[in-house]
Coordinates of N, CA and C in Angstrom, one line a residue:
V11 N 6.7 -25.5 39.4 CA 6.9 -25.3 38.3 C 7.3 -23.2 37.6
Q12 N 8.5 -23.7 37.1 CA 8.9 -22.3 36.7 C 9.1 -22.0 35.3
L13 N 8.5 -21.4 34.5 CA 8.3 -20.6 33.2 C 9.5 -19.4 33.0
Q14 N 11.2 -19.6 32.4 CA 11.6 -18.9 32.0 C 11.6 -18.2 30.7
A15 N 11.1 -16.8 30.3 CA 11.3 -16.5 29.5 C 12.4 -15.3 28.4
S16 N 12.9 -15.3 28.0 CA 13.5 -14.5 27.8 C 13.8 -14.3 26.1
G17 N 14.3 -12.8 25.5 CA 14.6 -12.8 24.3 C 13.8 -11.8 23.8
G18 N 13.9 -10.7 24.6 CA 12.7 -9.7 24.4 C 13.8 -8.1 24.4
G19 N 13.3 -6.9 23.7 CA 14.6 -6.2 24.0 C 13.8 -5.0 23.0
L20 N 15.0 -3.9 22.7 CA 14.0 -3.4 21.9 C 14.9 -3.1 20.5
V21 N 13.4 -3.2 19.5 CA 13.9 -3.1 17.8 C 13.3 -2.2 17.4
Q22 N 13.9 -2.0 16.3 CA 13.1 -0.7 15.0 C 12.3 -1.5 14.5
A23 N 11.1 -0.9 14.2 CA 9.6 -1.2 12.7 C 10.3 -2.1 11.8
G24 N 9.9 -3.4 11.7 CA 10.2 -4.0 10.6 C 11.3 -4.6 11.0
G25 N 11.7 -5.2 12.1 CA 12.9 -5.9 12.5 C 12.3 -6.8 12.9
S26 N 13.3 -8.0 13.7 CA 12.9 -9.7 14.0 C 13.0 -9.4 15.8
L27 N 13.1 -10.5 16.6 CA 13.2 -11.0 17.3 C 12.5 -12.2 18.0
R28 N 13.2 -13.2 18.5 CA 13.1 -14.5 18.7 C 12.8 -13.9 20.6
L29 N 11.6 -14.6 20.3 CA 11.6 -14.6 22.0 C 11.5 -16.8 22.1
S30 N 12.0 -17.2 23.7 CA 12.0 -18.3 23.7 C 11.2 -18.3 25.0
C31 N 10.6 -19.6 25.9 CA 10.2 -19.7 26.8 C 10.7 -21.3 27.0
A32 N 11.1 -21.4 28.6 CA 11.5 -22.9 29.0 C 10.8 -22.6 30.1
A33 N 10.4 -24.3 30.1 CA 9.6 -24.9 31.7 C 10.3 -25.5 32.8
S34 N 9.9 -25.7 32.9 CA 11.1 -26.7 34.7 C 9.8 -26.5 35.6
G35 N 10.0 -27.9 36.6 CA 9.3 -28.3 37.1 C 8.0 -29.4 37.1
R36 N 8.5 -29.9 36.1 CA 7.8 -30.8 35.8 C 7.5 -31.7 34.1
T37 N 6.7 -32.2 34.2 CA 7.0 -32.9 32.6 C 5.7 -32.3 31.8
F38 N 6.2 -32.0 30.8 CA 5.4 -30.4 30.2 C 4.7 -30.8 28.5
R39 N 5.4 -32.4 28.3 CA 4.8 -33.4 27.6 C 3.7 -33.0 26.6
R40 N 2.4 -32.9 27.4 CA 0.9 -33.1 27.0 C 0.6 -31.7 27.8
Y41 N 1.2 -30.6 27.1 CA 0.9 -29.4 27.7 C 0.8 -28.5 26.6
A42 N -0.4 -27.9 26.0 CA -0.3 -26.7 25.0 C 0.7 -25.2 26.1
M43 N 1.2 -25.1 25.3 CA 2.5 -23.7 25.2 C 2.4 -22.4 24.0
G44 N 2.2 -21.8 24.7 CA 1.9 -20.2 24.4 C 2.5 -18.9 24.6
W45 N 1.8 -17.9 24.1 CA 1.8 -16.6 24.5 C 0.6 -15.4 23.6
F46 N 1.1 -15.2 25.4 CA -0.1 -13.6 25.6 C 0.9 -12.7 25.4
R47 N 0.0 -11.3 26.0 CA 1.0 -10.1 25.5 C -0.2 -9.0 26.1
Q48 N 0.9 -7.8 26.8 CA 0.0 -6.7 27.4 C 0.4 -5.6 27.2
A49 N 0.1 -4.5 26.5 CA 0.2 -3.5 25.9 C 0.4 -2.4 27.6
P50 N 0.6 -1.3 27.7 CA 0.5 -0.6 28.5 C -0.6 -0.3 28.8
G51 N -1.5 0.1 29.7 CA -3.2 0.5 29.5 C -3.7 -0.5 28.9
K52 N -3.8 -1.9 28.9 CA -4.5 -2.4 28.2 C -4.4 -4.3 28.7
E53 N -5.6 -4.7 28.5 CA -5.5 -5.9 28.6 C -4.9 -7.3 27.9
R54 N -4.5 -7.8 28.8 CA -3.7 -9.0 28.3 C -4.7 -9.1 27.3
E55 N -3.7 -10.0 25.9 CA -4.4 -10.8 24.8 C -3.4 -11.8 24.2
F56 N -4.5 -12.4 23.7 CA -3.6 -14.1 23.7 C -2.8 -13.2 22.2
V57 N -1.6 -13.9 21.4 CA -0.3 -13.8 20.6 C -1.0 -14.9 19.7
A58 N -0.6 -16.5 20.0 CA -0.6 -17.5 19.7 C -0.7 -18.8 20.7
V59 N -0.2 -19.8 20.3 CA -0.9 -20.9 21.2 C -0.2 -22.6 19.8
I60 N 0.9 -23.6 20.2 CA 0.6 -24.8 19.7 C 0.0 -25.6 20.5
S61 N -0.2 -26.6 20.1 CA -0.4 -27.9 20.9 C 0.6 -28.6 21.1
W62 N 0.4 -29.6 22.4 CA 1.1 -30.8 23.0 C 2.4 -31.4 21.6
N63 N 1.8 -31.7 20.6 CA 2.4 -32.3 19.9 C 2.6 -31.6 18.1
G64 N 2.9 -29.9 19.1 CA 2.5 -29.2 17.4 C 2.2 -29.2 16.1
G65 N 0.6 -29.9 16.5 CA 0.0 -30.5 15.0 C -1.1 -29.2 15.1
S66 N -1.5 -28.4 16.2 CA -2.4 -27.6 15.8 C -1.4 -25.9 16.1
I67 N -1.9 -25.6 15.5 CA -1.5 -24.0 15.8 C -2.6 -22.9 15.3
Y68 N -2.4 -21.6 16.4 CA -3.3 -21.1 16.4 C -2.9 -19.7 16.7
Y69 N -3.2 -18.7 16.1 CA -2.3 -17.0 16.1 C -3.6 -16.1 16.0
A70 N -3.6 -14.9 17.0 CA -4.2 -14.5 16.7 C -4.1 -13.0 15.2
D71 N -5.2 -12.9 15.1 CA -5.0 -12.1 13.4 C -4.0 -11.2 13.1
S72 N -4.1 -10.3 14.7 CA -3.0 -9.4 14.4 C -1.5 -9.6 14.1
V73 N -1.4 -10.6 14.7 CA 0.0 -11.5 13.6 C 0.1 -12.7 12.9
K74 N -0.5 -13.0 13.1 CA -1.0 -14.2 11.4 C 0.2 -13.6 10.6
G75 N 1.1 -14.1 9.9 CA 1.7 -13.9 8.1 C 3.5 -13.1 8.9
R76 N 3.2 -12.5 9.9 CA 4.4 -12.1 10.7 C 4.7 -12.9 12.5
F77 N 4.0 -13.7 12.6 CA 4.6 -14.4 14.1 C 5.0 -15.5 13.0
T78 N 5.8 -16.6 14.1 CA 6.0 -17.8 14.1 C 5.8 -18.7 15.3
I79 N 4.9 -19.4 15.9 CA 5.4 -20.1 17.1 C 5.8 -21.6 17.1
S80 N 6.8 -22.2 17.7 CA 6.5 -23.6 17.5 C 7.7 -23.8 19.0
R81 N 7.9 -25.1 19.1 CA 8.4 -26.2 20.3 C 9.1 -27.1 20.7
D82 N 9.5 -27.4 20.9 CA 11.1 -28.5 21.2 C 10.7 -29.3 22.9
N83 N 10.0 -30.5 22.6 CA 9.2 -31.3 24.0 C 10.7 -31.5 24.6
A84 N 11.9 -32.4 23.9 CA 12.8 -32.4 24.3 C 13.6 -31.3 25.8
K85 N 13.2 -30.5 25.4 CA 13.7 -29.1 26.3 C 12.9 -28.3 26.7
S86 N 11.6 -28.9 26.4 CA 10.1 -28.1 26.8 C 10.1 -26.6 27.3
T87 N 10.4 -26.2 25.8 CA 10.9 -24.8 25.3 C 10.1 -24.6 24.2
V88 N 8.8 -23.7 24.2 CA 8.3 -22.8 23.2 C 8.9 -21.1 22.3
Y89 N 9.0 -21.3 21.4 CA 9.3 -20.3 21.1 C 8.9 -19.4 20.0
L90 N 8.6 -18.5 20.0 CA 8.0 -17.3 19.6 C 9.1 -16.0 18.2
Q91 N 9.1 -16.9 17.0 CA 10.4 -15.8 16.2 C 8.9 -15.0 15.6
M92 N 9.5 -13.2 15.9 CA 8.4 -12.1 15.5 C 8.9 -11.6 14.5
N93 N 9.0 -11.1 13.0 CA 9.6 -11.2 11.8 C 8.3 -9.6 11.7
S94 N 9.0 -8.5 10.7 CA 8.1 -6.9 10.5 C 7.5 -6.6 11.9
L95 N 7.7 -6.4 12.8 CA 7.5 -5.9 14.0 C 7.7 -4.6 13.8
K96 N 6.2 -4.2 14.4 CA 5.1 -2.8 14.2 C 5.3 -2.1 16.3
P97 N 5.4 -1.1 16.0 CA 5.6 -0.1 17.1 C 3.8 -0.4 17.9
E98 N 3.0 -1.4 17.6 CA 2.1 -1.8 17.8 C 1.7 -2.9 19.0
D99 N 3.1 -3.7 18.2 CA 3.4 -5.0 18.9 C 4.1 -4.4 20.3
T100 N 4.1 -3.9 20.6 CA 5.1 -3.4 22.2 C 3.9 -3.5 23.4
A101 N 4.5 -4.8 23.5 CA 4.0 -5.4 24.9 C 4.9 -5.9 26.1
V102 N 4.3 -6.4 27.0 CA 5.3 -7.8 27.7 C 4.8 -8.6 27.2
Y103 N 5.8 -9.6 26.9 CA 5.1 -11.0 26.3 C 5.1 -11.8 27.7
Y104 N 4.3 -12.6 28.0 CA 3.9 -13.4 28.9 C 4.1 -15.3 28.2
C105 N 4.7 -16.1 28.0 CA 4.4 -17.5 28.0 C 3.3 -18.5 29.0
A106 N 3.3 -18.8 28.3 CA 2.0 -19.8 29.2 C 1.9 -21.0 29.1
V107 N 1.3 -21.9 30.2 CA 1.0 -24.2 29.9 C 0.0 -24.4 30.1
D108 N -0.7 -24.6 30.0 CA -1.6 -25.4 30.0 C -2.2 -27.4 29.8
G109 N -2.8 -27.5 30.6 CA -2.4 -29.4 30.7 C -4.2 -29.8 31.0
K110 N -4.9 -28.7 31.0 CA -6.4 -29.2 30.9 C -6.8 -29.2 29.0
D111 N -5.9 -28.3 28.4 CA -6.4 -28.7 26.7 C -5.3 -28.4 26.3
P112 N -4.8 -29.7 25.8 CA -3.1 -30.1 25.2 C -3.6 -28.9 23.8
Y113 N -4.7 -28.9 23.4 CA -4.6 -28.5 22.1 C -4.9 -26.7 22.1
G114 N -4.9 -26.5 23.3 CA -5.2 -25.0 23.7 C -6.4 -24.3 22.5
S115 N -7.6 -25.0 22.1 CA -8.4 -24.7 21.6 C -9.1 -23.3 21.8
R116 N -8.7 -23.3 23.6 CA -9.7 -22.0 23.6 C -9.2 -20.7 23.8
W117 N -7.8 -20.9 24.0 CA -7.0 -19.6 24.3 C -7.2 -19.0 23.9
Y118 N -8.0 -18.7 22.0 CA -7.5 -17.4 21.0 C -9.4 -16.9 21.8
L119 N -10.1 -16.9 22.4 CA -11.3 -16.5 23.1 C -10.6 -15.3 23.2
S120 N -11.5 -14.2 23.6 CA -11.4 -12.8 24.1 C -12.1 -13.4 25.7
H121 N -10.8 -12.8 26.5 CA -11.1 -12.9 28.0 C -10.4 -14.2 28.6
Y122 N -9.9 -15.0 27.8 CA -9.9 -16.7 28.5 C -8.5 -16.5 28.9
Y123 N -8.7 -16.4 30.1 CA -6.9 -16.2 31.5 C -6.9 -17.7 32.2
D124 N -8.2 -18.7 31.8 CA -7.5 -20.1 32.0 C -6.7 -21.1 32.0
I125 N -5.7 -20.9 32.4 CA -4.7 -21.0 32.0 C -3.4 -21.7 33.5
D126 N -2.9 -23.3 33.2 CA -2.5 -23.0 34.5 C -1.5 -22.4 35.2
Y127 N -0.4 -22.1 34.4 CA 1.0 -21.8 34.9 C 1.3 -20.5 33.1
W128 N 1.6 -19.7 33.9 CA 2.5 -18.3 33.3 C 3.9 -18.0 33.5
G129 N 4.1 -17.1 32.9 CA 5.4 -16.6 33.0 C 5.6 -15.6 33.5
K130 N 7.3 -14.5 33.8 CA 6.8 -13.5 34.4 C 6.8 -12.4 33.2
G131 N 7.1 -12.5 31.5 CA 6.6 -11.5 31.1 C 8.4 -11.0 30.8
T132 N 8.3 -11.0 29.3 CA 9.3 -10.3 28.6 C 9.3 -8.6 28.1
L133 N 9.5 -7.5 28.2 CA 9.3 -6.3 27.5 C 10.0 -6.6 25.9
V134 N 8.8 -6.4 25.2 CA 9.5 -5.6 23.8 C 8.7 -4.9 23.3
T135 N 9.8 -3.4 22.8 CA 10.0 -2.9 22.6 C 9.9 -2.6 21.0
V136 N 9.1 -2.0 20.6 CA 9.9 -2.1 18.8 C 9.0 -0.1 18.9
S137 N 10.5 0.4 17.5 CA 10.5 1.9 17.8 C 9.9 2.3 16.4
S138 N 8.8 3.5 15.8 CA 9.1 3.8 14.9 C 9.9 4.4 14.2

């Protein structure tokens, strides 16, 4: 299983980026897919998750109204559209895929990392 994330980079505050994560190695249709991030010196934190059928979506409070998660099951790919970026959004963003809970209903819990697969991360830097 491989999760290949892309789309990170350097952007000015107020700008936008779109992250993508393509999963391969098996069928991921009944898997929740989403994103975590880890800023320098901080713990990894939940960002967003989308259920296997796209019917349930959760966001961290810090990104609600600015980030949008979506998925394309035909491509086994999850996306994160990030708008109105702030310097505090600077972090390495990790995509994640989990089959134990296809709705990702526990991802938002503090320090919840019981997830099947993790990508290697893509760096997002937001300058002020």
